[in-house]
CSV table of N, CA, C and O in Angstrom, one decimal:
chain,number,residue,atom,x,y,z
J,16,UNK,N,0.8,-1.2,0.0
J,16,UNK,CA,0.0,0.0,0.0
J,16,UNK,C,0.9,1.2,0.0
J,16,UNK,O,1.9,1.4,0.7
J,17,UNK,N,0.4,2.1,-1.0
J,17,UNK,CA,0.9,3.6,-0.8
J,17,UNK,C,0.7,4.2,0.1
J,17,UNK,O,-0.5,4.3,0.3
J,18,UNK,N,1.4,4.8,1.2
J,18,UNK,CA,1.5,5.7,1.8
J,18,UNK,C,0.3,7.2,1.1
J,18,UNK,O,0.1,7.6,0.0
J,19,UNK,N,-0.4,7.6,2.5
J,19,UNK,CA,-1.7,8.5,2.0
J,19,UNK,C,-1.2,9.6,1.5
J,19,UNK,O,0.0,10.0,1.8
J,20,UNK,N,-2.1,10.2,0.7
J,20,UNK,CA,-1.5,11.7,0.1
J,20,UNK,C,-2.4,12.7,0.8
J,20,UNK,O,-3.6,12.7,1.0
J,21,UNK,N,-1.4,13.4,1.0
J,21,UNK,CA,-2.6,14.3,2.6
J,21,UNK,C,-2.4,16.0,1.5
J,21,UNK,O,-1.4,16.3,1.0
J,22,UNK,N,-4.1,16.8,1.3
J,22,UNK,CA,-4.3,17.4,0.3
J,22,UNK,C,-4.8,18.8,1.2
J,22,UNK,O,-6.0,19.1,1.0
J,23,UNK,N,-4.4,19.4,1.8
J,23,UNK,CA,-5.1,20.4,2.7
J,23,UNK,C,-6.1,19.9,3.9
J,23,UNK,O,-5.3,19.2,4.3
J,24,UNK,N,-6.9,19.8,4.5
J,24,UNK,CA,-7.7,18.8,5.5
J,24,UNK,C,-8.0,17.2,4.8
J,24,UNK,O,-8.5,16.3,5.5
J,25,UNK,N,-7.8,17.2,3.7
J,25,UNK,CA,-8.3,15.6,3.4
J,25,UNK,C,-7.0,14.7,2.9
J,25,UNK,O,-5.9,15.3,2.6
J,26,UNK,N,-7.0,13.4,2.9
J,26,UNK,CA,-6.4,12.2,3.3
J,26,UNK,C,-6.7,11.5,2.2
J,26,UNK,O,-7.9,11.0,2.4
J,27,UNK,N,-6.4,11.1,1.1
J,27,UNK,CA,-6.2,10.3,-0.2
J,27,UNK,C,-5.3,8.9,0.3
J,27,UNK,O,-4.1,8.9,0.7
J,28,UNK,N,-6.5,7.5,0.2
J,28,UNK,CA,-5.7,6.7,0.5
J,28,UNK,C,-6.0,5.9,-1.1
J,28,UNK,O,-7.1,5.9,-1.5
J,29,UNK,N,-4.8,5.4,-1.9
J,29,UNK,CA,-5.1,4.3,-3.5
J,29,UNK,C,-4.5,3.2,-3.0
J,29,UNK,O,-3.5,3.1,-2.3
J,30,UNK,N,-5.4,2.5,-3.5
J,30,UNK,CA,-4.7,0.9,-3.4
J,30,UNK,C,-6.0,0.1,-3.6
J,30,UNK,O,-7.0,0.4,-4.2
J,31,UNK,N,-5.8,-1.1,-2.9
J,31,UNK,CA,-6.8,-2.2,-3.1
J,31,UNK,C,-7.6,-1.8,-1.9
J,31,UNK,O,-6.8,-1.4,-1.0
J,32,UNK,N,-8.9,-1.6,-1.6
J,32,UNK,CA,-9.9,-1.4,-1.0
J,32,UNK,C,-9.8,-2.3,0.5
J,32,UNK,O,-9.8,-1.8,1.6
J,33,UNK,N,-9.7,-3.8,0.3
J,33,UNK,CA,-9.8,-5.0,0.7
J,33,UNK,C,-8.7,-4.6,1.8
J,33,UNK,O,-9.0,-4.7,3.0
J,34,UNK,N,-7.2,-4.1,1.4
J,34,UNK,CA,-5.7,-4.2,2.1
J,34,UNK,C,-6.2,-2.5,2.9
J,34,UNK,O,-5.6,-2.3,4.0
J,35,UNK,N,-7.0,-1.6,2.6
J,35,UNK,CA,-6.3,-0.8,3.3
J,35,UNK,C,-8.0,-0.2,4.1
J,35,UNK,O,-7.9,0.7,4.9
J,36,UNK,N,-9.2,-0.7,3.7
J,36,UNK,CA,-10.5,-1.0,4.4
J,36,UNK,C,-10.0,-1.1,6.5
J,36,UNK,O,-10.1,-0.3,7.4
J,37,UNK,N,-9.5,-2.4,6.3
J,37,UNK,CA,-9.3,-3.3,7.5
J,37,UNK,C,-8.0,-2.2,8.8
J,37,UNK,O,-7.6,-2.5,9.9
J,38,UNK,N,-7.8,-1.1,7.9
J,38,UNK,CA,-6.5,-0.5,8.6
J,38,UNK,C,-6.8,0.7,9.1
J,38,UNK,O,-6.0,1.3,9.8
J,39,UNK,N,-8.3,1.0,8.7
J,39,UNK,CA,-8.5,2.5,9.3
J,39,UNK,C,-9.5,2.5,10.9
J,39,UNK,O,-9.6,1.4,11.4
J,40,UNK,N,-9.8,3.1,11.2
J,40,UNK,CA,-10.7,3.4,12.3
J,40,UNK,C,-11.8,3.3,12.0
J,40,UNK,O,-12.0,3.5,10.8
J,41,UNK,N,-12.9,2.9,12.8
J,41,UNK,CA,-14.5,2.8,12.7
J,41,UNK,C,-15.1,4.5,12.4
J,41,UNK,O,-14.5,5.5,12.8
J,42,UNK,N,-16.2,4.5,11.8
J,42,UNK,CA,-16.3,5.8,11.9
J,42,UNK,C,-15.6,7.2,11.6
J,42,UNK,O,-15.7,8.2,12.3
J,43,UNK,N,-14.8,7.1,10.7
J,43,UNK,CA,-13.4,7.7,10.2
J,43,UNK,C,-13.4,8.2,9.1
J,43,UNK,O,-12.5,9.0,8.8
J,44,UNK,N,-14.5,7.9,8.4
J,44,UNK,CA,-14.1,8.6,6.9
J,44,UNK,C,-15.6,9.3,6.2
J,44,UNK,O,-16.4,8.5,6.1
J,45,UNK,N,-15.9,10.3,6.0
J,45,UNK,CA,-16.8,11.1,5.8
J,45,UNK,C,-17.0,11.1,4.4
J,45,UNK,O,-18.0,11.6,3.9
J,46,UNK,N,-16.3,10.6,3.6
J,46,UNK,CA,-16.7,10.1,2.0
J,46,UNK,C,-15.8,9.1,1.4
J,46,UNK,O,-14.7,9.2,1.8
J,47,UNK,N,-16.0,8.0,0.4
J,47,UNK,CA,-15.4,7.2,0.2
J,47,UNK,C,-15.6,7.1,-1.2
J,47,UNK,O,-16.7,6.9,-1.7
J,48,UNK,N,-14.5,7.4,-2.1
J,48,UNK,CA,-14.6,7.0,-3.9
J,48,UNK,C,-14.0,5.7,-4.0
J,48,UNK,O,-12.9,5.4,-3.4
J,49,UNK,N,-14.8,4.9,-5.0
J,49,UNK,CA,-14.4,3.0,-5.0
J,49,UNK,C,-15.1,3.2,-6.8
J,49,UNK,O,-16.1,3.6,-7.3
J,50,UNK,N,-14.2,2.7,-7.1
J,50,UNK,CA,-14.6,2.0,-8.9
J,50,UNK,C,-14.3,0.5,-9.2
J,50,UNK,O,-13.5,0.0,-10.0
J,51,UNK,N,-15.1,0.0,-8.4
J,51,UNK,CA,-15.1,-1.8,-7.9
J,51,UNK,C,-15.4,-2.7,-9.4
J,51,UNK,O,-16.1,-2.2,-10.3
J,52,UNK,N,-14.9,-3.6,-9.4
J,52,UNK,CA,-15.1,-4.5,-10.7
J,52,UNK,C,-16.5,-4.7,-10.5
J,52,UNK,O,-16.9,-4.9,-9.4
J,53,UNK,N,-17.4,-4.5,-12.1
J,53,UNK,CA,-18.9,-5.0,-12.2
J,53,UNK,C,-19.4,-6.2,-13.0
J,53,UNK,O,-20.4,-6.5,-13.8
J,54,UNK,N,-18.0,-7.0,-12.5
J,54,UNK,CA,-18.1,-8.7,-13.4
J,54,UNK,C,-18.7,-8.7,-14.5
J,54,UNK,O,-19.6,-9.5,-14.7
J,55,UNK,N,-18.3,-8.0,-15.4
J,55,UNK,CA,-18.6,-7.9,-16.7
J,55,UNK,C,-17.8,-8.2,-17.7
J,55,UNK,O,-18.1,-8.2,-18.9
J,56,UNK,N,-16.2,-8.6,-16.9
J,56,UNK,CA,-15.3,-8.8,-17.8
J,56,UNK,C,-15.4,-8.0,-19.3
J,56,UNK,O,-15.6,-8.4,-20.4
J,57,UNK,N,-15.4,-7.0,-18.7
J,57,UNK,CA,-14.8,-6.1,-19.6
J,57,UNK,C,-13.3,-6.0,-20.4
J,57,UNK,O,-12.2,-6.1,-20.0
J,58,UNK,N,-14.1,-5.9,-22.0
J,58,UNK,CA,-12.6,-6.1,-22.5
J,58,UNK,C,-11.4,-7.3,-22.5
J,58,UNK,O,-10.2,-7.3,-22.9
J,59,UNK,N,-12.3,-8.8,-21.5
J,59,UNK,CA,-11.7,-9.5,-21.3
J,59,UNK,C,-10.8,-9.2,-20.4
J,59,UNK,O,-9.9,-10.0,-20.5
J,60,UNK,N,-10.5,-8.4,-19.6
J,60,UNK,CA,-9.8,-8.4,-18.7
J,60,UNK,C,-10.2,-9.3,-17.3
J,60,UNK,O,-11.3,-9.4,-16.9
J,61,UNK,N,-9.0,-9.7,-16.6
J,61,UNK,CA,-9.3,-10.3,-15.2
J,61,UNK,C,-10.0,-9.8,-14.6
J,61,UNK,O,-11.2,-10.1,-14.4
J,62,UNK,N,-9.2,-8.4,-14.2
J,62,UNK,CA,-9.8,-7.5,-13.2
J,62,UNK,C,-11.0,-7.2,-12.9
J,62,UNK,O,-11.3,-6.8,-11.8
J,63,UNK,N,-11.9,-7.4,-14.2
J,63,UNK,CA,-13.2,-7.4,-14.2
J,63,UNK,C,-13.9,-8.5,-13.8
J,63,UNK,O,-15.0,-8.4,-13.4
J,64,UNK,N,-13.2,-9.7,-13.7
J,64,UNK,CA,-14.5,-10.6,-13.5
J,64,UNK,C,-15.4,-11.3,-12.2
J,64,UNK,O,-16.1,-12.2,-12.3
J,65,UNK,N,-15.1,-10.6,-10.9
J,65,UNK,CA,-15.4,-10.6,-10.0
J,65,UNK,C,-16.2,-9.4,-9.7
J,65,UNK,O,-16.1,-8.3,-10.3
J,66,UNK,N,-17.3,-9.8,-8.7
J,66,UNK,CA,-17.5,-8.4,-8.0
J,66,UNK,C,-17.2,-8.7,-6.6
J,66,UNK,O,-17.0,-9.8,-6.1
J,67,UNK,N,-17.1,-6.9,-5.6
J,67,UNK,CA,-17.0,-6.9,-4.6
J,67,UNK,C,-18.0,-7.5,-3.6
J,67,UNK,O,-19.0,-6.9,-3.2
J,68,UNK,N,-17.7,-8.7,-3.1
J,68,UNK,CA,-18.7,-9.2,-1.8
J,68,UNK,C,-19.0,-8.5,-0.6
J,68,UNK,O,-18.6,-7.3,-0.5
J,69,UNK,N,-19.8,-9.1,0.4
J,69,UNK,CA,-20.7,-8.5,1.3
J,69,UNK,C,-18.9,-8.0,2.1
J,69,UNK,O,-18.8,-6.8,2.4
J,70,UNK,N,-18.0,-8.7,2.2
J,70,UNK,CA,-17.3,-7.8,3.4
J,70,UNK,C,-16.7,-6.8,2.5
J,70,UNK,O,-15.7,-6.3,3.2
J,71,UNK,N,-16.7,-6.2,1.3
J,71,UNK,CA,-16.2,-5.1,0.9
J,71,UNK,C,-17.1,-4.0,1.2
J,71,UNK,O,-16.6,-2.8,1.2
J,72,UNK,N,-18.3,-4.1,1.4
J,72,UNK,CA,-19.5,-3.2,1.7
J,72,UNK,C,-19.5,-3.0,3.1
J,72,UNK,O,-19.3,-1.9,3.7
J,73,UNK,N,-19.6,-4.3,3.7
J,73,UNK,CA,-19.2,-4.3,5.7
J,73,UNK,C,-17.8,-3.6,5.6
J,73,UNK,O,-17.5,-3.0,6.7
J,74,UNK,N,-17.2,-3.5,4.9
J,74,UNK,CA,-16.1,-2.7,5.8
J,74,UNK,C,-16.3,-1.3,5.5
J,74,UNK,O,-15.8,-0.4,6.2
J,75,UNK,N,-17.1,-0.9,3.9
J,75,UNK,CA,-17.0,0.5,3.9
J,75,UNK,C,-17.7,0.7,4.9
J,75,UNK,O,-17.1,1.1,5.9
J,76,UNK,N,-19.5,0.5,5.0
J,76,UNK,CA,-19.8,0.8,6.4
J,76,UNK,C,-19.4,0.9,7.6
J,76,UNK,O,-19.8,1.9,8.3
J,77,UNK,N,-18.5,0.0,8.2
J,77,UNK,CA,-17.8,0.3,9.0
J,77,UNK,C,-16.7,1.3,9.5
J,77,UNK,O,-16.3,1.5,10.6
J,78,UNK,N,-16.3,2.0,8.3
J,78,UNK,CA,-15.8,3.2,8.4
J,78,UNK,C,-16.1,4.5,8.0
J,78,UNK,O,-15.5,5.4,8.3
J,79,UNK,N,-17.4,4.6,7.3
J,79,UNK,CA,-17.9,5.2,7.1
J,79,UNK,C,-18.7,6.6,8.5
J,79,UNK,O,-19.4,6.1,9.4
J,80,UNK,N,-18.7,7.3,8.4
J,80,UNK,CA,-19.3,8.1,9.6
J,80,UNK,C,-20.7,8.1,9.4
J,80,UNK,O,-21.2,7.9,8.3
J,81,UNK,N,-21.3,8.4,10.4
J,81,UNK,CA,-23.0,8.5,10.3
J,81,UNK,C,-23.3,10.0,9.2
J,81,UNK,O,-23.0,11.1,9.4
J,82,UNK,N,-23.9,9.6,8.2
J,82,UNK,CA,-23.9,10.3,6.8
J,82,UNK,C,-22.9,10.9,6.1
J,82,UNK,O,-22.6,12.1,5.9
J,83,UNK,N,-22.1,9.5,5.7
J,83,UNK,CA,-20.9,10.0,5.2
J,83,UNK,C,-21.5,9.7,3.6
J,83,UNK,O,-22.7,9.4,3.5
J,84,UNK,N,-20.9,9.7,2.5
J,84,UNK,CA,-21.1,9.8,1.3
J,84,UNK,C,-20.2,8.8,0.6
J,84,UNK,O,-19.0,8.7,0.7
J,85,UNK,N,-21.2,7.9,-0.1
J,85,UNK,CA,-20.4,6.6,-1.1
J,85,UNK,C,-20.3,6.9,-2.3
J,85,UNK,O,-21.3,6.5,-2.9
J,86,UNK,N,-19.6,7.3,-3.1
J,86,UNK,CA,-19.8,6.9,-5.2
J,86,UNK,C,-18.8,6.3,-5.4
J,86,UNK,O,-17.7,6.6,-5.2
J,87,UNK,N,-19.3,5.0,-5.9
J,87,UNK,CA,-19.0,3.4,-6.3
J,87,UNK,C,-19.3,3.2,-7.6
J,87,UNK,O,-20.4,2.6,-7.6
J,88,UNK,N,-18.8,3.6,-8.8
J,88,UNK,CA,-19.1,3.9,-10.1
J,88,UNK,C,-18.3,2.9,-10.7
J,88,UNK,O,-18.2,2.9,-11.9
């Protein structure tokens, strides 16, 4: 995992969702951007051919703050 890119008050974390979900605090993040594979195998690529299961969702919730903001596009 990359080291976060800190942008004026906000905190840019990239990487795999799954490795760096499990590392933050409960209640910690007030908006979350994810562009999760939609098993569509797109283009035949791998990457596409899964989607994100129930614990990729339990964990954004779990860090998510009480009306924090999800776009999962």
């Amino acid at each position: 995992m990359a080291d976060p890119v800190i942008i004026g008050n906000a905190t840019i974390y990239c990487g795999d969702c799954l490795e760096i979900l499990p590392t933050l605090a409960a209640d910690s993040m007030d908006s979350i951007v994810s562009d999760p594979p939609y098993g569509l195998a797109f283009m035949g690529k791998e990457w596409d051919h899964g989607v994100p299961g129930v614990h990729f969702w339990q964990e954004a919730l779990r860090v998510a703050k009480p009306g924090a903001y999800l776009l999962a596009f």
